Amino acid sequence: QVQLVDSGGGVVQPGRSLRLSCAASGFIFSSYGMHWVRQAPGKGLEWVAVLWYDGSTKYYADSVKGRFTISRDNSKNTLYLQMNSLRAEDTAVYYCAREYSNNCFDPWGQGTLVTVSS
Amino acid sequence: QSALTQPASVSGSPGQSITISCTGTSSDVGGYNYVSWYQQHPGKAPKVMIYDVTDRPSGVSNRFSGSKSGNTASLTISGLQAEDEADYYCSSFTTSNTRIFGTGTKVTVL
């Protein structure tokens, strides 16, 4: 079945880096755009970034632009989020999601928790 | 860019219908027919309920329907059931090719 598995979260100090991964299975990964979406504890959903199916085009939310980099390895069916210069306000559960259709996120990964704290 | 505006909470009795609004601008909701809606139960990942304003993915109950007028999109849940109690978020494509979510609405079944 179509599945996304998020990993790589953990506790990290402010200013440090972390890389998240999203392993895809059950569909042709190289045919779909992919997103990262985050949710701070007790808060709503916040869109983070999108990467086109072929890796050619990417867009970011203003809150992470210049600090986060979205990438993919279509040979490994894996999406990544490199997070640098982390701040306390980046603390959240991070979900990857496939763009099934225009602005339709389906499915979602199970999420991975990133905690930025000293 | 600020989040799309949703009511913080909506409630209804079993069997009733409720509607959740999602207000944006002409740069997002009003400019494209790319509005989607997500249901999220506590501790779970979101699940798409509506996309392209009105379309329902296979497997989603036909009690869920979507619409749009100007800069405001709406999600209607008819025949409210206990299992519908959850948080709901709208999302839209934007003119800068980014995406934006709504502030979220907690639905309570009385």
CSV table of C-alpha atoms in Angstrom, one decimal:
chain,number,residue,atom,x,y,z
A,1,GLN,CA,0.0,0.0,0.0
A,2,VAL,CA,1.0,3.6,-0.4
A,3,GLN,CA,3.1,4.5,2.6
A,4,LEU,CA,5.4,7.2,3.9
A,5,VAL,CA,7.7,6.7,6.9
A,6,ASP,CA,9.2,9.7,8.6
A,7,SER,CA,12.4,9.5,10.6
A,8,GLY,CA,15.4,11.5,11.9
A,9,GLY,CA,13.8,13.6,14.6
A,10,GLY,CA,15.2,14.1,18.1
A,11,VAL,CA,16.5,16.7,20.6
A,12,VAL,CA,18.9,19.2,19.2
A,13,GLN,CA,20.5,22.4,20.6
A,14,PRO,CA,19.7,25.8,19.2
A,15,GLY,CA,21.9,26.7,16.2
A,16,ARG,CA,22.6,23.1,15.4
A,17,SER,CA,21.5,21.0,12.4
A,18,LEU,CA,19.4,17.9,11.8
A,19,ARG,CA,18.3,16.0,8.7
A,20,LEU,CA,14.9,14.3,8.4
A,21,SER,CA,14.1,11.5,6.0
A,22,CYS,CA,10.9,10.2,4.5
A,23,ALA,CA,10.9,6.8,3.0
A,24,ALA,CA,8.2,6.1,0.3
A,25,SER,CA,6.8,2.9,-0.8
A,26,GLY,CA,3.8,1.5,-2.8
A,27,PHE,CA,3.8,4.2,-5.5
A,28,ILE,CA,6.1,5.6,-8.2
A,29,PHE,CA,7.9,8.1,-6.0
A,30,SER,CA,9.6,9.9,-9.0
A,31,SER,CA,6.3,10.9,-10.4
A,32,TYR,CA,5.1,13.0,-7.5
A,33,GLY,CA,5.9,16.3,-5.8
A,34,MET,CA,6.6,16.0,-2.1
A,35,HIS,CA,6.0,18.3,0.8
A,36,TRP,CA,7.1,18.8,4.4
A,37,VAL,CA,4.5,20.1,6.9
A,38,ARG,CA,5.0,20.8,10.6
A,39,GLN,CA,2.9,21.1,13.7
A,40,ALA,CA,4.2,22.7,16.8
A,41,PRO,CA,2.9,21.2,20.1
A,42,GLY,CA,-0.8,22.1,20.5
A,43,LYS,CA,-0.8,24.2,17.4
A,44,GLY,CA,-2.0,24.1,13.9
A,45,LEU,CA,-0.5,22.8,10.7
A,46,GLU,CA,2.2,24.9,9.0
A,47,TRP,CA,3.4,24.2,5.5
A,48,VAL,CA,7.2,24.1,5.2
A,49,ALA,CA,8.4,23.2,1.7
A,50,VAL,CA,7.6,21.5,-1.6
A,51,LEU,CA,9.9,19.8,-4.1
A,52,TRP,CA,8.8,18.9,-7.6
A,53,TYR,CA,8.8,15.3,-8.8
A,54,ASP,CA,12.1,15.6,-10.6
A,55,GLY,CA,13.9,17.8,-8.0
A,56,SER,CA,14.0,20.7,-10.4
A,57,THR,CA,11.9,23.2,-8.4
A,58,LYS,CA,11.4,23.9,-4.7
A,59,TYR,CA,9.6,26.5,-2.6
A,60,TYR,CA,9.8,27.3,1.0
A,61,ALA,CA,7.8,29.0,3.7
A,62,ASP,CA,9.3,32.4,4.7
A,63,SER,CA,9.9,31.1,8.3
A,64,VAL,CA,12.5,28.5,7.1
A,65,LYS,CA,13.9,30.0,3.9
A,66,GLY,CA,17.6,30.2,3.9
A,67,ARG,CA,17.9,27.7,6.8
A,68,PHE,CA,16.1,24.5,5.5
A,69,THR,CA,16.8,22.6,2.3
A,70,ILE,CA,14.4,20.1,0.8
A,71,SER,CA,15.9,17.4,-1.4
A,72,ARG,CA,15.1,13.9,-2.7
A,73,ASP,CA,16.8,10.8,-4.0
A,74,ASN,CA,14.5,9.1,-6.5
A,75,SER,CA,16.8,6.1,-6.7
A,76,LYS,CA,16.2,5.5,-3.0
A,77,ASN,CA,12.5,6.6,-2.9
A,78,THR,CA,13.5,9.0,-0.1
A,79,LEU,CA,12.7,12.7,0.6
A,80,TYR,CA,14.9,14.7,2.9
A,81,LEU,CA,14.8,17.9,4.9
A,82,GLN,CA,18.1,19.4,6.0
A,83,MET,CA,17.5,21.8,8.9
A,84,ASN,CA,20.3,24.2,9.8
A,85,SER,CA,20.5,27.0,12.4
A,86,LEU,CA,17.6,25.5,14.3
A,87,ARG,CA,15.6,27.7,16.7
A,88,ALA,CA,13.3,26.9,19.6
A,89,GLU,CA,10.3,27.9,17.4
A,90,ASP,CA,11.2,25.0,15.0
A,91,THR,CA,10.1,22.6,17.6
A,92,ALA,CA,7.3,20.5,16.0
A,93,VAL,CA,6.2,17.2,14.6
A,94,TYR,CA,7.4,17.2,11.0
A,95,TYR,CA,5.3,15.3,8.4
A,96,CYS,CA,6.2,14.5,4.9
A,97,ALA,CA,3.3,14.2,2.4
A,98,ARG,CA,2.8,13.3,-1.2
A,99,GLU,CA,1.1,15.8,-3.5
A,100,TYR,CA,-1.5,13.5,-5.0
A,101,SER,CA,-3.1,16.3,-6.9
A,102,ASN,CA,-2.8,20.1,-6.9
A,103,ASN,CA,-2.5,21.1,-3.2
A,104,CYS,CA,-3.9,17.7,-2.2
A,105,PHE,CA,-1.6,16.1,0.5
A,106,ASP,CA,-2.2,12.3,0.5
A,107,PRO,CA,-0.9,10.3,2.2
A,108,TRP,CA,1.0,11.7,5.1
A,109,GLY,CA,3.9,10.1,7.0
A,110,GLN,CA,3.4,9.3,10.7
A,111,GLY,CA,5.5,12.4,11.7
A,112,THR,CA,8.8,12.7,13.5
A,113,LEU,CA,9.3,15.0,16.5
A,114,VAL,CA,12.0,17.6,16.5
A,115,THR,CA,12.7,19.4,19.8
A,116,VAL,CA,15.1,22.3,19.8
A,117,SER,CA,16.3,23.0,23.3
A,118,SER,CA,19.4,23.7,25.2
B,1,GLN,CA,1.9,35.0,4.9
B,2,SER,CA,-0.8,34.7,7.6
B,3,ALA,CA,-2.8,31.5,8.0
B,4,LEU,CA,-6.2,31.2,6.4
B,5,THR,CA,-9.0,32.1,8.9
B,6,GLN,CA,-11.2,29.4,10.4
B,7,PRO,CA,-13.5,29.4,13.4
B,8,ALA,CA,-11.8,28.0,16.4
B,9,SER,CA,-14.7,25.6,17.2
B,10,VAL,CA,-17.9,24.3,15.8
B,11,SER,CA,-20.3,21.9,17.5
B,12,GLY,CA,-23.4,20.0,16.6
B,13,SER,CA,-25.6,17.2,17.8
B,14,PRO,CA,-25.5,13.7,16.1
B,15,GLY,CA,-27.4,13.8,12.8
B,16,GLN,CA,-27.1,17.5,12.4
B,17,SER,CA,-25.2,19.4,9.7
B,18,ILE,CA,-22.3,21.8,10.4
B,19,THR,CA,-20.3,24.1,8.2
B,20,ILE,CA,-16.7,25.2,8.7
B,21,SER,CA,-15.5,28.3,6.9
B,22,CYS,CA,-12.1,29.1,5.6
B,23,THR,CA,-11.3,32.7,4.6
B,24,GLY,CA,-8.3,33.8,2.6
B,25,THR,CA,-7.6,36.4,-0.1
B,26,SER,CA,-7.6,36.6,-3.8
B,27,SER,CA,-3.9,35.5,-3.7
B,28,ASP,CA,-4.9,32.1,-2.4
B,29,VAL,CA,-8.5,30.8,-1.8
B,30,GLY,CA,-10.1,33.2,-4.2
B,31,GLY,CA,-7.5,32.8,-6.9
B,32,TYR,CA,-7.4,29.1,-7.4
B,33,ASN,CA,-9.7,26.0,-7.2
B,34,TYR,CA,-7.0,24.2,-5.2
B,35,VAL,CA,-8.6,24.2,-1.7
B,36,SER,CA,-8.3,21.0,0.3
B,37,TRP,CA,-9.6,20.0,3.7
B,38,TYR,CA,-8.0,17.7,6.3
B,39,GLN,CA,-9.3,15.8,9.4
B,40,GLN,CA,-6.9,15.2,12.2
B,41,HIS,CA,-7.7,13.1,15.3
B,42,PRO,CA,-5.5,13.6,18.4
B,43,GLY,CA,-2.0,12.1,18.0
B,44,LYS,CA,-2.6,11.1,14.4
B,45,ALA,CA,-1.5,12.4,11.0
B,46,PRO,CA,-4.0,14.5,9.0
B,47,LYS,CA,-6.2,12.8,6.4
B,48,VAL,CA,-7.5,14.5,3.3
B,49,MET,CA,-11.3,14.8,3.1
B,50,ILE,CA,-11.8,17.2,0.2
B,51,TYR,CA,-9.5,18.5,-2.6
B,52,ASP,CA,-9.9,20.8,-5.6
B,53,VAL,CA,-12.7,22.6,-3.6
B,54,THR,CA,-15.3,19.9,-4.1
B,55,ASP,CA,-13.7,16.5,-4.9
B,56,ARG,CA,-13.8,13.6,-2.4
B,57,PRO,CA,-11.1,11.0,-2.4
B,58,SER,CA,-12.3,7.4,-2.6
B,59,GLY,CA,-13.1,6.0,0.8
B,60,VAL,CA,-14.3,9.4,2.2
B,61,SER,CA,-17.9,9.5,3.3
B,62,ASN,CA,-20.3,11.4,1.1
B,63,ARG,CA,-21.4,13.2,4.2
B,64,PHE,CA,-18.4,15.5,3.6
B,65,SER,CA,-18.8,18.2,1.0
B,66,GLY,CA,-16.9,21.3,0.0
B,67,SER,CA,-17.7,24.6,-1.7
B,68,LYS,CA,-16.2,28.0,-2.4
B,69,SER,CA,-17.5,31.5,-2.9
B,70,GLY,CA,-15.1,34.3,-3.5
B,71,ASN,CA,-12.3,34.2,-1.0
B,72,THR,CA,-14.1,31.8,1.4
B,73,ALA,CA,-14.2,28.1,1.1
B,74,SER,CA,-16.5,25.9,3.2
B,75,LEU,CA,-16.6,22.3,4.5
B,76,THR,CA,-20.0,20.8,5.3
B,77,ILE,CA,-20.4,17.7,7.4
B,78,SER,CA,-24.0,16.3,7.2
B,79,GLY,CA,-25.4,13.6,9.4
B,80,LEU,CA,-22.9,14.4,12.1
B,81,GLN,CA,-21.4,11.3,13.8
B,82,ALA,CA,-19.3,10.8,16.9
B,83,GLU,CA,-16.4,9.7,14.8
B,84,ASP,CA,-16.4,13.2,13.1
B,85,GLU,CA,-15.1,14.8,16.3
B,86,ALA,CA,-11.6,16.0,15.3
B,87,ASP,CA,-9.7,19.0,14.2
B,88,TYR,CA,-10.2,20.2,10.6
B,89,TYR,CA,-7.8,22.3,8.5
B,90,CYS,CA,-8.2,23.9,5.1
B,91,SER,CA,-5.3,24.5,2.8
B,92,SER,CA,-4.9,26.5,-0.4
B,93,PHE,CA,-2.4,27.0,-3.2
B,94,THR,CA,-1.0,30.5,-3.4
B,95,THR,CA,0.3,32.9,-6.0
B,96,SER,CA,3.8,32.5,-4.9
B,97,ASN,CA,3.6,28.7,-5.5
B,98,THR,CA,3.6,28.0,-1.8
B,99,ARG,CA,0.8,26.4,0.2
B,100,ILE,CA,-1.0,27.8,3.2
B,101,PHE,CA,-3.1,26.1,5.9
B,102,GLY,CA,-6.0,27.4,7.9
B,103,THR,CA,-5.9,28.1,11.7
B,104,GLY,CA,-7.9,24.9,12.4
B,105,THR,CA,-11.3,24.2,13.7
B,106,LYS,CA,-12.2,21.8,16.5
B,107,VAL,CA,-15.4,20.0,15.8
B,108,THR,CA,-17.3,18.7,18.9
B,109,VAL,CA,-20.2,16.3,18.7
B,110,LEU,CA,-22.5,17.1,21.5
